[in-house]
Coordinates of C-alpha atoms and ligand atoms in Angstrom, one line a residue:
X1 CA -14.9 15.4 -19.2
X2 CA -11.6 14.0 -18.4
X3 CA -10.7 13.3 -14.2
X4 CA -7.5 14.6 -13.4
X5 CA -5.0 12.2 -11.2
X6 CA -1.9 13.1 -9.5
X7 CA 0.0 9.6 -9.5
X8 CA 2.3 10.0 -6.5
X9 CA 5.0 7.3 -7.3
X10 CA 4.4 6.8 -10.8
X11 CA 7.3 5.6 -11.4
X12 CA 7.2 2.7 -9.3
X13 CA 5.2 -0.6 -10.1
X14 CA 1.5 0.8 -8.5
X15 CA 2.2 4.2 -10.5
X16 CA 2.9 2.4 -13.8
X17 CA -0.4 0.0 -13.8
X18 CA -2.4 3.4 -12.5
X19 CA -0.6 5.0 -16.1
X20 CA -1.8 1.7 -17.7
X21 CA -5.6 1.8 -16.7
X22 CA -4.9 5.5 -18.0
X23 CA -4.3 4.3 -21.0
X24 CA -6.8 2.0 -21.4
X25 CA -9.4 5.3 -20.9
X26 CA -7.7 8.2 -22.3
X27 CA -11.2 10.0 -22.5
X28 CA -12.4 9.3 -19.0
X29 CA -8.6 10.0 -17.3
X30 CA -5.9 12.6 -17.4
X31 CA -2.2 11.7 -15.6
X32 CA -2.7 15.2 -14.6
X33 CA 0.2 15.2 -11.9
X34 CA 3.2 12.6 -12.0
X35 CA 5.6 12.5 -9.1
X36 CA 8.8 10.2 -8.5
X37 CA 11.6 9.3 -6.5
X38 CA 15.2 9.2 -8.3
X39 CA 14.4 7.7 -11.1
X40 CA 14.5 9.9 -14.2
X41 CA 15.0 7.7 -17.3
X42 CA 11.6 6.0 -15.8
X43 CA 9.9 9.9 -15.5
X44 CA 11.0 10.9 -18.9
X45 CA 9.2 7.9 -20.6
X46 CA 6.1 8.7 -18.5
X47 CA 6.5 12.8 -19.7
X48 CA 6.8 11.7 -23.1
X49 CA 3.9 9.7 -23.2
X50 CA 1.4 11.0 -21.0
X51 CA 2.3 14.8 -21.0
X52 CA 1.1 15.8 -17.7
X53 CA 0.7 19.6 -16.6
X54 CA 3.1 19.0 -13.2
X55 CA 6.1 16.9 -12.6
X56 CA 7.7 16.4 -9.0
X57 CA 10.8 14.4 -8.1
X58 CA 11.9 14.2 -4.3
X59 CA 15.3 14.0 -5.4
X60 CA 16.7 17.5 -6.1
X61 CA 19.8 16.5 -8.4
X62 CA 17.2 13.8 -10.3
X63 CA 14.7 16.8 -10.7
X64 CA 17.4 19.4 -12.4
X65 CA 18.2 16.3 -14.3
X66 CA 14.6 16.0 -15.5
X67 CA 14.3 19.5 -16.4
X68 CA 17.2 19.0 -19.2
X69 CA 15.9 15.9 -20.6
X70 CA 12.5 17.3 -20.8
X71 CA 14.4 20.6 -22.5
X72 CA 16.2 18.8 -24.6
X73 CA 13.0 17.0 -25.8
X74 CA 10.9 20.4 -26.1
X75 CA 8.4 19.5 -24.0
X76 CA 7.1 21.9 -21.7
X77 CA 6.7 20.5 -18.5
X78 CA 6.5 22.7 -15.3
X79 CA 9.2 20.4 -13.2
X80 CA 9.4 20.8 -9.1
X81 CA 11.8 19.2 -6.3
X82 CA 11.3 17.9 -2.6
X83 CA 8.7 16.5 -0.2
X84 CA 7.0 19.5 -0.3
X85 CA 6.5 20.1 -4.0
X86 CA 4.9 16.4 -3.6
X87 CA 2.3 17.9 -1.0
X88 CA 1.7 20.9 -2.7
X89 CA 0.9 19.3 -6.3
X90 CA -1.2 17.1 -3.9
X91 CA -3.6 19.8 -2.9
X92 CA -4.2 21.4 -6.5
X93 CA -7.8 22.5 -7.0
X94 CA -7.8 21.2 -10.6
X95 CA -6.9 17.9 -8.7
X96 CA -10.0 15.5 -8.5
X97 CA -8.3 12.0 -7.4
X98 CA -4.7 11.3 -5.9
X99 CA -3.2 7.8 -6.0
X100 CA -1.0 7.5 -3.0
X101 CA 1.9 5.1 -4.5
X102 CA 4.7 6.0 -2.4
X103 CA 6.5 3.5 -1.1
X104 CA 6.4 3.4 3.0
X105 CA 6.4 6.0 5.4
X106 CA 7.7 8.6 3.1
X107 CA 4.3 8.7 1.5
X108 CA 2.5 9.7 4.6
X109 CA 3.1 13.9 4.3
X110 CA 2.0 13.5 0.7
X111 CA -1.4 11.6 1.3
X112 CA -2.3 13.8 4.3
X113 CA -2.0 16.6 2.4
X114 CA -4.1 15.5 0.1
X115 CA -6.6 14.3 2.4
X116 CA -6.4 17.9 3.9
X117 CA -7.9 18.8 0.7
X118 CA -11.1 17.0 0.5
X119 CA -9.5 14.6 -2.5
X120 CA -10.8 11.5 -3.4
X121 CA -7.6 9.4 -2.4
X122 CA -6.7 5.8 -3.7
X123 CA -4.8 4.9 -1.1
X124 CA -1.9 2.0 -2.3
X125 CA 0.3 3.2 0.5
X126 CA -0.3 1.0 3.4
X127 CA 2.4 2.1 5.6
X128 CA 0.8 5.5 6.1
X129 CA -2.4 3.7 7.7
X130 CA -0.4 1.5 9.4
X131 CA 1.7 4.5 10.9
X132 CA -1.1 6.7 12.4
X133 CA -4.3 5.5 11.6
X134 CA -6.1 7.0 14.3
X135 CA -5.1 10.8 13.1
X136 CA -5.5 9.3 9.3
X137 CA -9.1 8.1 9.7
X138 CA -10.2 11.2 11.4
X139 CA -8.3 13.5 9.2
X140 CA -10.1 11.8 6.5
X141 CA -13.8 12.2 8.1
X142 CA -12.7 15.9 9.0
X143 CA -12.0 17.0 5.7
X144 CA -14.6 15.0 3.8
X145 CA -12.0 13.1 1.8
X146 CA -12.9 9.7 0.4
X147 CA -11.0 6.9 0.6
X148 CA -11.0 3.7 -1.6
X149 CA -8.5 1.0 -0.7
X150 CA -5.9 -0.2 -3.5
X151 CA -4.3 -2.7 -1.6
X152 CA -5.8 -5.4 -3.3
X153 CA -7.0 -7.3 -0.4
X154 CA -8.7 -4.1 1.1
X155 CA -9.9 -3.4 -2.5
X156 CA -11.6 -7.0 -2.4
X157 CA -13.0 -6.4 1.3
X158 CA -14.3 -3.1 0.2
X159 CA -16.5 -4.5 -3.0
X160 CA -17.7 -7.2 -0.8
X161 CA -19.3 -4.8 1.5
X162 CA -22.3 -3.6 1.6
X163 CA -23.1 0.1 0.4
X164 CA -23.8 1.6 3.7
X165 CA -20.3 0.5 5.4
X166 CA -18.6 1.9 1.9
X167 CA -19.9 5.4 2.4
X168 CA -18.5 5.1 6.2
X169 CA -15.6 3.8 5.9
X170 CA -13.8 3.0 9.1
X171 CA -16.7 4.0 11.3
X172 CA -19.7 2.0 9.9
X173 CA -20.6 -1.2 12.9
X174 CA -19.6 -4.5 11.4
X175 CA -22.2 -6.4 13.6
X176 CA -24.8 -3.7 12.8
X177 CA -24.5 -5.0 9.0
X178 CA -24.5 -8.7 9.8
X179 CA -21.3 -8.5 9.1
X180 CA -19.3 -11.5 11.3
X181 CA -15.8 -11.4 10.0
X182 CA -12.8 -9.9 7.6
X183 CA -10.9 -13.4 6.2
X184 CA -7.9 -11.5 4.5
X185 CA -6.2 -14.0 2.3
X186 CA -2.1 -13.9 1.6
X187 CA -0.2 -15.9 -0.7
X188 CA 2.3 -17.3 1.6
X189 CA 5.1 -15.6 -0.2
X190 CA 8.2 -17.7 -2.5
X191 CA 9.1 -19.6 0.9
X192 CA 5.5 -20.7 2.0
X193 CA 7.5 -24.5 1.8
X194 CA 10.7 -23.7 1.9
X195 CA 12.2 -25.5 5.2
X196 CA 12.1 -23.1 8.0
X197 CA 15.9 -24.2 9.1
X198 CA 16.8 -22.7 5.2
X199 CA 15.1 -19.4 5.3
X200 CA 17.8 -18.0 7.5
X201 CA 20.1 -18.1 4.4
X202 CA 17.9 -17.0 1.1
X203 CA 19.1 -14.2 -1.0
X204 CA 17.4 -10.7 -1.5
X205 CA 16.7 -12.1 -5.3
X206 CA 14.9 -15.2 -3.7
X207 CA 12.6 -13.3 -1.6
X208 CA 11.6 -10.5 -4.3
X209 CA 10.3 -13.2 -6.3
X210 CA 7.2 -13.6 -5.5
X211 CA 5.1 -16.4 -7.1
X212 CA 2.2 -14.4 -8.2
X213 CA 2.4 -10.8 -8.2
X214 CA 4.9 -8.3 -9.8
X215 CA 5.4 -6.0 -7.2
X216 CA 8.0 -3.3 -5.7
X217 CA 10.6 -4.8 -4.0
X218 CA 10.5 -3.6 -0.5
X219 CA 6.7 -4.9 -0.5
X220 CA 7.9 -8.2 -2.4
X221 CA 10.0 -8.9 0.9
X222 CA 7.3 -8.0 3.1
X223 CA 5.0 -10.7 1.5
X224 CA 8.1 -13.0 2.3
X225 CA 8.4 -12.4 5.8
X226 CA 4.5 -12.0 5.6
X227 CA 5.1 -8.6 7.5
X228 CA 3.4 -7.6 4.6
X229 CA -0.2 -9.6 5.8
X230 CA 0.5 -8.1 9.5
X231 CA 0.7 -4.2 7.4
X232 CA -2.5 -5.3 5.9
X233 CA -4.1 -6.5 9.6
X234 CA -3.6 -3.2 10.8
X235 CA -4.5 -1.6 8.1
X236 CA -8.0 -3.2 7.8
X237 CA -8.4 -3.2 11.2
X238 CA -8.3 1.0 10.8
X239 CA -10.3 0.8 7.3
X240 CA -13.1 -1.3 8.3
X241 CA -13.1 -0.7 12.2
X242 CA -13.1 -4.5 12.4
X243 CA -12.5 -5.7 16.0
X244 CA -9.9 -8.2 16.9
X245 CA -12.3 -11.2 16.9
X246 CA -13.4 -9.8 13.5
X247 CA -10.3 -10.6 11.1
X248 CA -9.2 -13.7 10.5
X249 CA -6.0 -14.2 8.2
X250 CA -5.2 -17.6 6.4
X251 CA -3.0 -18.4 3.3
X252 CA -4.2 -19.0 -0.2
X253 CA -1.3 -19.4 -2.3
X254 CA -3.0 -19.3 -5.8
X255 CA -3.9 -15.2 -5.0
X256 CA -7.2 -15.6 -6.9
X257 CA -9.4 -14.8 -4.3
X258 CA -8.2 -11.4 -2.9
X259 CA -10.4 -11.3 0.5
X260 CA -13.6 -11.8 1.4
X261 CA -16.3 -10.8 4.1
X262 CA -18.2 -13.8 6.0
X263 CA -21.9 -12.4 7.0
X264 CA -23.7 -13.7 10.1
X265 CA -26.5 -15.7 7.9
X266 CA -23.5 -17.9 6.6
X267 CA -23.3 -16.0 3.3
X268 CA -19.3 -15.8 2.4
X269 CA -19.0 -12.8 -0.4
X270 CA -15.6 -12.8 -2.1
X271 CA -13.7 -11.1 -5.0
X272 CA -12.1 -13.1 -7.4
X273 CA -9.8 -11.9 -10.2
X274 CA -6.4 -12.9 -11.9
X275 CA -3.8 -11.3 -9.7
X276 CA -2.9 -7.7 -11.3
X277 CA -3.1 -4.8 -9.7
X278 CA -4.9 -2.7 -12.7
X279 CA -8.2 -4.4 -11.9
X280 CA -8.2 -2.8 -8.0
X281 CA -7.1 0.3 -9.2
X282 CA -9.6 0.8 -11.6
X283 CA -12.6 -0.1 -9.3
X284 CA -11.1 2.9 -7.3
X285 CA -11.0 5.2 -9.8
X286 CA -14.0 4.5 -11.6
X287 CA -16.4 3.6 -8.1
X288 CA -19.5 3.5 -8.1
X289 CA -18.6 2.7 -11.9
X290 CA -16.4 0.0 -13.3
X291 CA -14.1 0.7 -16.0
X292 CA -11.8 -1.2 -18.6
X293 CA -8.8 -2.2 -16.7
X294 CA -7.0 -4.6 -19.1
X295 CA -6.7 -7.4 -17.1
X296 CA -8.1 -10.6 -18.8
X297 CA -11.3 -12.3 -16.7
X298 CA -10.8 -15.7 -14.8
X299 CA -10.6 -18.3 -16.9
X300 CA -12.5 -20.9 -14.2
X301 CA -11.2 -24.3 -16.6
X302 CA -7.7 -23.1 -16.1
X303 CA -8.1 -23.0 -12.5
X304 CA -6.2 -26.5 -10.9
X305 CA -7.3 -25.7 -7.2
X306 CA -8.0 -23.3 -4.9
X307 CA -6.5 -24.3 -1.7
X308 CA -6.1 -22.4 2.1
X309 CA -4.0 -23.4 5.6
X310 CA -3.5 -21.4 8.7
X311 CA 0.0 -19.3 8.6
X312 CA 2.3 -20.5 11.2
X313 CA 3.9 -17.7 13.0
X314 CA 7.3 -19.9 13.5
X315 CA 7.8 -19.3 10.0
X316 CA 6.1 -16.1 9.6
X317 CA 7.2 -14.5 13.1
X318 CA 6.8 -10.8 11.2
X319 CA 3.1 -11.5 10.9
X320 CA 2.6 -12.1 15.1
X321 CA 4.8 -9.0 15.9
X322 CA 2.3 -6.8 13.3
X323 CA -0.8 -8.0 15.0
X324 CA 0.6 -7.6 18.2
X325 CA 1.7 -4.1 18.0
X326 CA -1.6 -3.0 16.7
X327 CA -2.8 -4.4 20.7
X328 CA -0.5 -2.6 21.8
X329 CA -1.4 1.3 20.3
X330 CA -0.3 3.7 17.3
X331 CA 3.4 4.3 18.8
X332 CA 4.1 0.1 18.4
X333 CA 2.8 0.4 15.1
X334 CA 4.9 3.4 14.2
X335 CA 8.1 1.6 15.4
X336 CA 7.5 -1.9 13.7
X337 CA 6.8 0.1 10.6
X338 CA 10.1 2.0 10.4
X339 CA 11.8 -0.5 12.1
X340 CA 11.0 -3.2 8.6
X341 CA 11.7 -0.6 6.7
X342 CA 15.2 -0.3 7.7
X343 CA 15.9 -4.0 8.3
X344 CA 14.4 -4.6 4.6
X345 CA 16.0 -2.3 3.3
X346 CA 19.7 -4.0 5.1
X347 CA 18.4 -7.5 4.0
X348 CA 18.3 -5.9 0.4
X349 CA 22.1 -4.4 0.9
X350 CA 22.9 -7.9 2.1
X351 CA 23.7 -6.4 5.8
X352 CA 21.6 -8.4 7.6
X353 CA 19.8 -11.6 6.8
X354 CA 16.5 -12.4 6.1
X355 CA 15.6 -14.1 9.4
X356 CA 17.1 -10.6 11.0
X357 CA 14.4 -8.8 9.6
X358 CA 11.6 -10.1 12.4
X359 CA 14.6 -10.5 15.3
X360 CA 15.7 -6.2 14.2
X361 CA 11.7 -5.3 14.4
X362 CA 12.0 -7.0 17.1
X363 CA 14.5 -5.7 19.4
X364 CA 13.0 -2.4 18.5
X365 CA 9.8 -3.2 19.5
X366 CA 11.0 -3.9 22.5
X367 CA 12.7 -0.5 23.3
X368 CA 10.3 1.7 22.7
X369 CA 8.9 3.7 25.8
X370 CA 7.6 6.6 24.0
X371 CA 3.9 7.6 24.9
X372 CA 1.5 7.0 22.2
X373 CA 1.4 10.1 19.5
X374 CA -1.4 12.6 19.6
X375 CA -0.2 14.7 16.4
X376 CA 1.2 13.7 13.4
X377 CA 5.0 15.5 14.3
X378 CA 4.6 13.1 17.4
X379 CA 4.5 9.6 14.6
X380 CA 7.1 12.0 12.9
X381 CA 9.3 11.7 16.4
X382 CA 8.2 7.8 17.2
X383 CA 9.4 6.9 13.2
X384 CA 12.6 8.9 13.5
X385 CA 13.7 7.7 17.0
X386 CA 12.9 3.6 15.7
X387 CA 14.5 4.2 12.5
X388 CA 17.7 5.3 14.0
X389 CA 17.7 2.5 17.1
X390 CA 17.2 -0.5 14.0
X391 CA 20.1 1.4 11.8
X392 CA 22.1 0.8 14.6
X393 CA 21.4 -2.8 14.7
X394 CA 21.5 -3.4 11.1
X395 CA 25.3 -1.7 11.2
Ligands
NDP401 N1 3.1 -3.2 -6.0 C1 2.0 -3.7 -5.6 O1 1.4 -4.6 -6.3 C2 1.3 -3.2 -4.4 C3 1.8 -2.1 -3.7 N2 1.2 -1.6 -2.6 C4 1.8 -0.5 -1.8 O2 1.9 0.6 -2.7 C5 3.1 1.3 -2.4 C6 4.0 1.4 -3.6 O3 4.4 0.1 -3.9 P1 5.2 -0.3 -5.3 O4 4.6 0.5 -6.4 O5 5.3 -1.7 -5.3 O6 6.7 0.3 -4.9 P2 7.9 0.7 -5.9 O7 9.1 0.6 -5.1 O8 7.7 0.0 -7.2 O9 7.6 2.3 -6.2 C7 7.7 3.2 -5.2 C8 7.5 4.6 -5.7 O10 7.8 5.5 -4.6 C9 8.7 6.5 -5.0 N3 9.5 6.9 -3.9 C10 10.4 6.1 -3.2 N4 10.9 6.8 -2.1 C11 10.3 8.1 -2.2 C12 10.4 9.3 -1.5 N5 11.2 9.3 -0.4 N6 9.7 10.3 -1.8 C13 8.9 10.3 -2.9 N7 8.8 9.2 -3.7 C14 9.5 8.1 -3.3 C15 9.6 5.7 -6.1 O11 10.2 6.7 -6.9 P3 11.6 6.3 -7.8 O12 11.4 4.9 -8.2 O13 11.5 7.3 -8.9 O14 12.7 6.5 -6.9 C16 8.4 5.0 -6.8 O15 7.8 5.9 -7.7 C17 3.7 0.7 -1.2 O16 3.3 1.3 -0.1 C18 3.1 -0.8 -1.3 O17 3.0 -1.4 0.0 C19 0.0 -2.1 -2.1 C20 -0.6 -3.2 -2.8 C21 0.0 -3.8 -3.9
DXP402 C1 -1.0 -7.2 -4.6 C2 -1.1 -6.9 -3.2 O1 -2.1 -6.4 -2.7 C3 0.0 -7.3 -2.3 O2 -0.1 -6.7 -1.1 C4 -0.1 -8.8 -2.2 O3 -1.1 -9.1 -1.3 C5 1.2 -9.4 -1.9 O4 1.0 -10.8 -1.8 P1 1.0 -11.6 -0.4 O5 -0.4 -12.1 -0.3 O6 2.0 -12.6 -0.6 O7 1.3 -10.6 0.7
MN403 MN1 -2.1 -6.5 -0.6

């Protein structure tokens, strides 16, 4: 009996691996649901292929679009528009797993909704964690959903724990497990040696290229400025209820091992794998299971070296502001999200450079008085009010 997914952001670069594992398990899997952005030409190829019941853009003019080209090509697609379409294709009964692959906060109505329905959620979409994780964690223990981490790092910590802390997720006692730390590993990005006095001036083309994983580009910058390590602090800091004196972050640049969990007996357990995001999405669609993901195994007499260092926050100063604002409470963490995601997206435009990015997030950080959020309208108010202070800096 086939599983039915809804891919929410198939059409970016965690949607189309998720349509590749698909692939590779056409009996187990059905792309049951497919949702995008803007990009139609992208969509269409997906329709075509993978025939899925429901189709969803957030664009309207991209979705009427859609609807012709799917016309044109007689195939007979049910095609809906908006955020809300996205939520409610989210919470259909025939439904079984939703990967939540929308990039940033926009993805956070979407995955709620879905949670709201009990679904078994792969959760790719860090920023939503990292935005309210309080209200996510216990929306997720109210309605019974399960959650298995994407993210490949969390995906690692999560098959290096033991069963128990699995099945309670974010509420399980480290210590009670013997468990002594979280050592989440990070490549370092494409300037881990670049001089520090030169990162002021590299291009939006030199900081999406990151040495070993093909990734989005908003993310791809993030793992630049290692914001995107300080995303994933907060976000296993929520997932794992790890304490502060529990997670320890140190560059590997190779990305072979993904994260690992150090145990109080002086056991280390890791997970090792080439870096592709197919293999962590698999493992949470198929857990307890493991499927065919196509990725080819480690080749260990390929391997040169395997090599680790502290980061240093001069050069990473991204990385100290997300560990910080988790200290400091859910609204922080709300306002350095949005915040990056507006000064990423100027660096992109070429508005701002890339050294702006930490000194926007910043400034923001520093402005915020709101009181910390106790609904999720409240992160709604805390994103809008940060996004709109950093557009005014990035003009
Ligand atoms: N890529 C990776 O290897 C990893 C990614 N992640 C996380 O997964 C998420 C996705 O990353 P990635 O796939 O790289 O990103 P991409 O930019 O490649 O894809 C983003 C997806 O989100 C869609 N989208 C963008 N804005 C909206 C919106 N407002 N409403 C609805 N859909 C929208 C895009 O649609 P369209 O393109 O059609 O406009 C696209 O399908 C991020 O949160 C990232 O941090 C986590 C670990 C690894
Ligand atoms: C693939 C994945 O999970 C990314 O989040 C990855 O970790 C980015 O690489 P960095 O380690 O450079 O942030
Ligand atoms: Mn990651």
């Amino acid at each position: 009996m086939q599983k039915n997914i809804a891919i929410l952001g198939s059409t970016g670069s965690i949607g189309c691996s998720t349509l590749s594992v698909i692939r590779h398990n056409p009996t187990l899997y059905k792309a049951y649901v497919l949702t995008g952005g803007s990009n139609v030409a992208k969509m269409v190829e997906q329709c075509v292929e993978f025939k899925p019941k429901y189709v969803a853009m957030a664009d309207f003019t991209s979705a009427t679009l859609l609807r012709q080209h799917l016309s044109n090509l007689h195939l007979n697609i049910e095609v809906f528009s908006g955020e809300q379409a996205i939520c409610d294709l989210a919470q259909l009964v025939e439904v079984e797993q939703v990967m939540a692959a929308i990039v940033g906060a926009a993805g956070l109505r979407s995955t709620l909704a879905a949670i709201k329905k009990g679904k078994r959620i792969l959760l790719a979409n860090k920023e939503s964690l990292v935005t309210c994780g309080h209200l996510f964690m216990q929306a997720l223990r109210e309605h019974h959903a399960e959650l298995l981490p994407v993210d490949s790092e969390h995906n690692a910590i999560f098959q290096s724990l033991p069963t128990p802390v699995q099945h309670d997720l974010g509420f399980a006692s480290l210590t009670e497990h013997g468990i002594n730390k979280i050592i989440l590993t990070g490549s370092g990005g494409p300037f881990r040696d670049t001089d520090i006095s030169k990162l002021k001036g590299v291009t939006p083309e030199q900081a999406i290229a990151h040495p070993n994983w093909s990734m989005g580009k908003k993310i791809s910058v993030d793992s630049a400025t290692m914001m995107n390590k300080g995303l994933e602090y907060i976000e296993a800091r929520w997932l794992f209820n790890a304490s502060q004196d529990q997670m320890e972050i140190i560059i590997h640049p190779q990305s072979i091992i993904h994260s690992m969990v150090s145990y109080s007996d002086g056991s280390v357990i890791a997970q090792l794998g080439n870096p592709d995001m197919c293999t962590p999405i698999a493992y949470s669609m198929s857990y307890p299971d493991r499927i065919y993901s196509g990725v080819a195994p480690l080749d260990f007499t390929q391997l040169s070296s395997l090599t680790f260092k502290q980061p240093d926050f001069n050069r990473y100063p991204c990385l100290k502001l997300a560990i910080d604002a988790y200290q400091s409470g859910q609204a922080a963490t709300t306002t350095l999200n949005a915040a990056n995601e507006i000064a990423v997206e100027a660096f992109l435009n070429r508005k701002i450079g890339f050294m702006d990015i930490a000194k926007t997030v910043e400034t923001v950080l520093n402005k915020l008085t709101l009181a910390e959020p106790s609904s999720i309208d409240e992160v709604f108010d805390i994103d809008s009010w940060a996004r709109e202070v950093a557009q005014r800096m990035v003009k």
